[in-house]
Each structure stands twice: as structure tokens, then as C-alpha cells.
CSV table of C-alpha atoms in Angstrom, one decimal:
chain,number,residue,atom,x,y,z
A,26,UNK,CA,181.0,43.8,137.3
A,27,UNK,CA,182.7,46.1,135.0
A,28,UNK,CA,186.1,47.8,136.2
A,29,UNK,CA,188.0,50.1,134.9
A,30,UNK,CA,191.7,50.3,134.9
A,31,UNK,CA,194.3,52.3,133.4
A,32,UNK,CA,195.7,51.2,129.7
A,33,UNK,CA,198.8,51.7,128.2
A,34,UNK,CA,201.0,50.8,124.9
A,35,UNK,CA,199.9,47.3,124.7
A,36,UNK,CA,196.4,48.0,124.7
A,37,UNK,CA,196.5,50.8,121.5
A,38,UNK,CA,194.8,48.0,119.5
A,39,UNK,CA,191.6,47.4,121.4
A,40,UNK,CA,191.7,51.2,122.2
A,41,UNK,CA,191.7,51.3,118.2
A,42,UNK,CA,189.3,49.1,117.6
A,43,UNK,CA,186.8,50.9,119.5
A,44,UNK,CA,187.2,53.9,117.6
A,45,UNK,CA,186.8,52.0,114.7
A,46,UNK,CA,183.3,50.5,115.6
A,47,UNK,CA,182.1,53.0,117.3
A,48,UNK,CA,182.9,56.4,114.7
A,49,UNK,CA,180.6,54.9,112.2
A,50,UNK,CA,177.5,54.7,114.2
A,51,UNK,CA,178.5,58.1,116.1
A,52,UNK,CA,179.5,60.4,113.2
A,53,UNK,CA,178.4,58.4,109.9
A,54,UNK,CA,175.5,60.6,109.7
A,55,UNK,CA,177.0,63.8,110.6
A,56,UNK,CA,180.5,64.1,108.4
A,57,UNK,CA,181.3,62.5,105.5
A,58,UNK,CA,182.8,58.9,105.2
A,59,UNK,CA,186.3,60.4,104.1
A,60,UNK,CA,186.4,62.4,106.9
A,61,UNK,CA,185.7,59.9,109.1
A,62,UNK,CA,188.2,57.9,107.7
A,63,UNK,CA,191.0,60.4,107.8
A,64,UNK,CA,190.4,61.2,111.8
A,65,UNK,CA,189.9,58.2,112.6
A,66,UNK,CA,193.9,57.2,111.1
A,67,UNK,CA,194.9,60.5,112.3
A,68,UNK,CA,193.6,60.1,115.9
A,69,UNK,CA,193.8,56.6,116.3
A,70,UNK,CA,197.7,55.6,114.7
A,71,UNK,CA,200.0,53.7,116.7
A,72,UNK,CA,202.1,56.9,115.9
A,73,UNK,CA,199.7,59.0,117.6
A,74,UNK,CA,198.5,57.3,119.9
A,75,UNK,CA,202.3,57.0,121.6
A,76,UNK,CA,202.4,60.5,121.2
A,77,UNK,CA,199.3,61.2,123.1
A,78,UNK,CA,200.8,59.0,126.3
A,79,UNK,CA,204.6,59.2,126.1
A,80,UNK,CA,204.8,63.1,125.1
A,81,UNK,CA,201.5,65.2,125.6
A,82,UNK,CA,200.5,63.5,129.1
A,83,UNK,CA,197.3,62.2,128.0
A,84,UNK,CA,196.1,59.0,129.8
A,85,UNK,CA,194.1,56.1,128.8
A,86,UNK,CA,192.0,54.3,131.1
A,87,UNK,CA,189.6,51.1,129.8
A,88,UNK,CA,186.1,49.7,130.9
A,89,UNK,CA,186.1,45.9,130.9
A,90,UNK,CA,183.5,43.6,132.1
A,91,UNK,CA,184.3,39.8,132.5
A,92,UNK,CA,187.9,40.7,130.5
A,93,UNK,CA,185.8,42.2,127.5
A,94,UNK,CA,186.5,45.8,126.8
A,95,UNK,CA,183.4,48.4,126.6
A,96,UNK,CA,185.1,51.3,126.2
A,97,UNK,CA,187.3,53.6,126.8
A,98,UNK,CA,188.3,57.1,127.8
A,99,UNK,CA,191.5,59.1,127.3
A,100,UNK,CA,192.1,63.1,129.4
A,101,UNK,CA,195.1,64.9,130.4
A,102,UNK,CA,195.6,67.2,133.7
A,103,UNK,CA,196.4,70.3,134.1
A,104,UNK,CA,195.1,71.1,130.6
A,105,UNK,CA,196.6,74.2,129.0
A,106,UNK,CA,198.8,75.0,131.8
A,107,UNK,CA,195.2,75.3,134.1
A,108,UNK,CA,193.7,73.4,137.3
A,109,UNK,CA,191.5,71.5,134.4
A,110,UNK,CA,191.4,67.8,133.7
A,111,UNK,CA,191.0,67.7,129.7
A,112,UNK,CA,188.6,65.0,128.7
A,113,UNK,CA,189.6,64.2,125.4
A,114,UNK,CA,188.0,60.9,124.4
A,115,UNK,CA,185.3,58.5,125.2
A,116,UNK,CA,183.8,55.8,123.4
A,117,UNK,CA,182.2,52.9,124.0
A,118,UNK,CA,180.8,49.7,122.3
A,119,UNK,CA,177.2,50.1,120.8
A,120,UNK,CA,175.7,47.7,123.0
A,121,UNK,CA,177.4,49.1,126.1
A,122,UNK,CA,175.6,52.3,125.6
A,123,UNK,CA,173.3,53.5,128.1
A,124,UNK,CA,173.9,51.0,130.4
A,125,UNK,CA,176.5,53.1,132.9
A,126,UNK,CA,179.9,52.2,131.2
A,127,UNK,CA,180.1,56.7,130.3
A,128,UNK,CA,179.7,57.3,133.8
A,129,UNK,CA,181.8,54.7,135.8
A,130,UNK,CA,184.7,55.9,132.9
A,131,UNK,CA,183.7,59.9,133.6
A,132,UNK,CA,183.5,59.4,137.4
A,133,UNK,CA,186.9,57.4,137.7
A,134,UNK,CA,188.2,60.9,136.0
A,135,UNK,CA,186.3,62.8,138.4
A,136,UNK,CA,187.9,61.1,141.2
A,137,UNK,CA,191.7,61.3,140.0
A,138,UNK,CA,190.8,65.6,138.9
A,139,UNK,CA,190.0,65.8,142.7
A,140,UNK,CA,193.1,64.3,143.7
A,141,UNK,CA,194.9,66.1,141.6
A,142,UNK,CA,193.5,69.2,142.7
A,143,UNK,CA,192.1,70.3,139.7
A,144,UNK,CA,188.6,72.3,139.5
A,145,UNK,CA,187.0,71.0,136.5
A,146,UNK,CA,186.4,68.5,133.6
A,147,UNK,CA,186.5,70.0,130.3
A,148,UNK,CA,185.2,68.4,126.5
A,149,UNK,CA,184.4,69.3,123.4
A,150,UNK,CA,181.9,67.6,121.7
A,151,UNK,CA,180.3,67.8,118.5
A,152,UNK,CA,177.8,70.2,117.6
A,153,UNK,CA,175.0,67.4,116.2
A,154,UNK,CA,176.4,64.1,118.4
A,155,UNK,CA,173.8,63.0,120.9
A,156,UNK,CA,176.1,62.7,124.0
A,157,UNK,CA,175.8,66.4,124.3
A,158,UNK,CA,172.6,65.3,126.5
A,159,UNK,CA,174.1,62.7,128.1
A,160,UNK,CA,177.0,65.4,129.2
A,161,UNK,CA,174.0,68.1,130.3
A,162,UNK,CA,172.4,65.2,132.0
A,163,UNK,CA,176.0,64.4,134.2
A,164,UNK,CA,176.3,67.9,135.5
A,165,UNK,CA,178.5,69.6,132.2
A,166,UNK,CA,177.4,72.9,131.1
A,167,UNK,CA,178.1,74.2,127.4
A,168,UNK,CA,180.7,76.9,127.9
A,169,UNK,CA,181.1,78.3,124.3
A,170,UNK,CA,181.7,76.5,120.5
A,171,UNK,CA,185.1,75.7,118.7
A,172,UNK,CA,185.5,74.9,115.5
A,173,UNK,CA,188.9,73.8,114.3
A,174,UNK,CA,189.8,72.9,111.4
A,175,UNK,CA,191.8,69.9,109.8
A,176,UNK,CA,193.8,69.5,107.2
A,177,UNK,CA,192.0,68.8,103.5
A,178,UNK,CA,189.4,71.5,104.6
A,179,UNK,CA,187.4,68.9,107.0
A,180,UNK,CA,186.1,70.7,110.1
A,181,UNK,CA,185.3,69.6,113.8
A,182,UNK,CA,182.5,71.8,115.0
A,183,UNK,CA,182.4,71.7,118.6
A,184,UNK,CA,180.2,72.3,121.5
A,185,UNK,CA,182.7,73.3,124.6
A,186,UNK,CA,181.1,72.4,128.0
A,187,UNK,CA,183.2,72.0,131.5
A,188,UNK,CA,181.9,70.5,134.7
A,189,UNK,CA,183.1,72.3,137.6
A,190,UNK,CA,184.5,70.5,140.5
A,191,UNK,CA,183.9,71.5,144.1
């Protein structure tokens, strides 16, 4: 049975090493391995990462099954001072894809942007990842593009999509 609970602190190192397995397989073919390497320390650092939960009111929840972590997802309320729940990371495990770990981890959000009161998920994913589809297929619609760019001259192009909430 796979459950998911909310992470904190001491759990930035399996959050992390997520991120590190997954990124390759998810963007090695779309940006190049430097990039990937440079988000992946400037998203992922302990430095960060404390940041994201102690002073930008991001939280963290984890998708274990049988104490082994598939995944994980990270979103913060009230995004840019609106009734939106910011969905701001998920990954999961290679060989926990497609088998309903994204959904259980997007659903628990769903559930705590209702009783929040908030009326809607937002993402941004990238332009060329897959999970786009897997977002359409779960009731997100693609809202506009973003592209924002990082320092070095690396860019994240972005598909925005939101999933209203009734």
C-alpha cells in the first residue's frame, strides 16, 4: 500500500536523491548535461531546500510503499498572493512510473487546496517533458508558456497549465 505523508528537514536527502535519479532520465535528452547539473545543485541544496520550507511556505510531502520512497512532490498555497495551490515539484522513481504514485501525490494536493479554500492547482512544466500528457490526462489545461531564464544563459521553457477546483 503506498502512503503518502508529509516530509520535512530530515528527509532533504531522499528528497535529493530523487531528483538525482530521476533528472537524468527526465531531461537528459532535452538540456544539456551542465545544465542539468547546475539545477539540479541549485534546486536541490540543503541550502535551498531549507529555504523552500522554513521561508517561502513550500511543503514537501513523500510517497512511500513498504518504508521505500517513490517519490515525491513539493507546492505552496496561496501562490502569488492568489486562491492557487503552486505545484512546484514532482518526481518519482523510474520504476514507480505509471503505476499511480503521480496521482495519489497530485490528489493528496488536491485534497489539502480544497481545504484550504483555494480554486486551483497550478505547474509549469517543460515544453518537450512527457508528463505534459500525463497532466492533460488528470484534468490540467495549458494556460500559456514561460520561459525564465537562469543564470549562465540556461533557460527553462515552460508549458503553464492550472487545474481548476470546484
Amino acid at each position: 500500500m503506498i502512503v503518502i505523508s508529509e516530509a520535512n528537514s530530515s528527509d532533504f536527502k531522499t528528497i535529493r536523491e530523487i531528483a538525482y535519479t530521476t533528472w537524468p532520465d527526465t531531461y537528459g535528452a532535452i538540456i544539456s548535461k551542465e545544465q542539468l547539473d547546475y539545477m539540479l545543485e541549485k534546486f536541490y541544496s540543503d541550502a535551498t531546500l531549507n529555504d523552500n520550507l522554513n521561508t517561502k511556505n513550500h511543503y514537501f510531502l513523500l510517497a512511500k510503499e513498504n518504508n521505500n520512497c517513490l517519490g515525491f512532490a513539493s507546492y505552496e498555497p496561496n501562490y502569488l498572493g492568489e486562491k492557487i495551490v503552486c505545484l512546484h515539484k514532482i518526481y518519482l522513481l523510474p520504476e514507480a512510473q505509471g503505476k499511480g504514485v503521480g496521482k495519489l501525490l497530485i490528489s493528496a494536493i488536491e485534497k489539502i487546496a480544497i481545504q484550504l479554500n483555494q480554486n486551483g492547482i497550478s505547474l509549469n512544466v517543460n515544453r518537450f517533458n512527457k508528463a505534459f500528457d500525463f497532466y492533460t490526462k488528470i484534468g490540467f489545461e495549458c494556460i500559456g508558456e514561460e520561459d525564465i531564464e537562469l543564470d549562465f544563459g540556461y533557460l527553462m521553457e515552460d508549458f503553464k497549465m492550472l487545474k481548476k477546483l470546484s
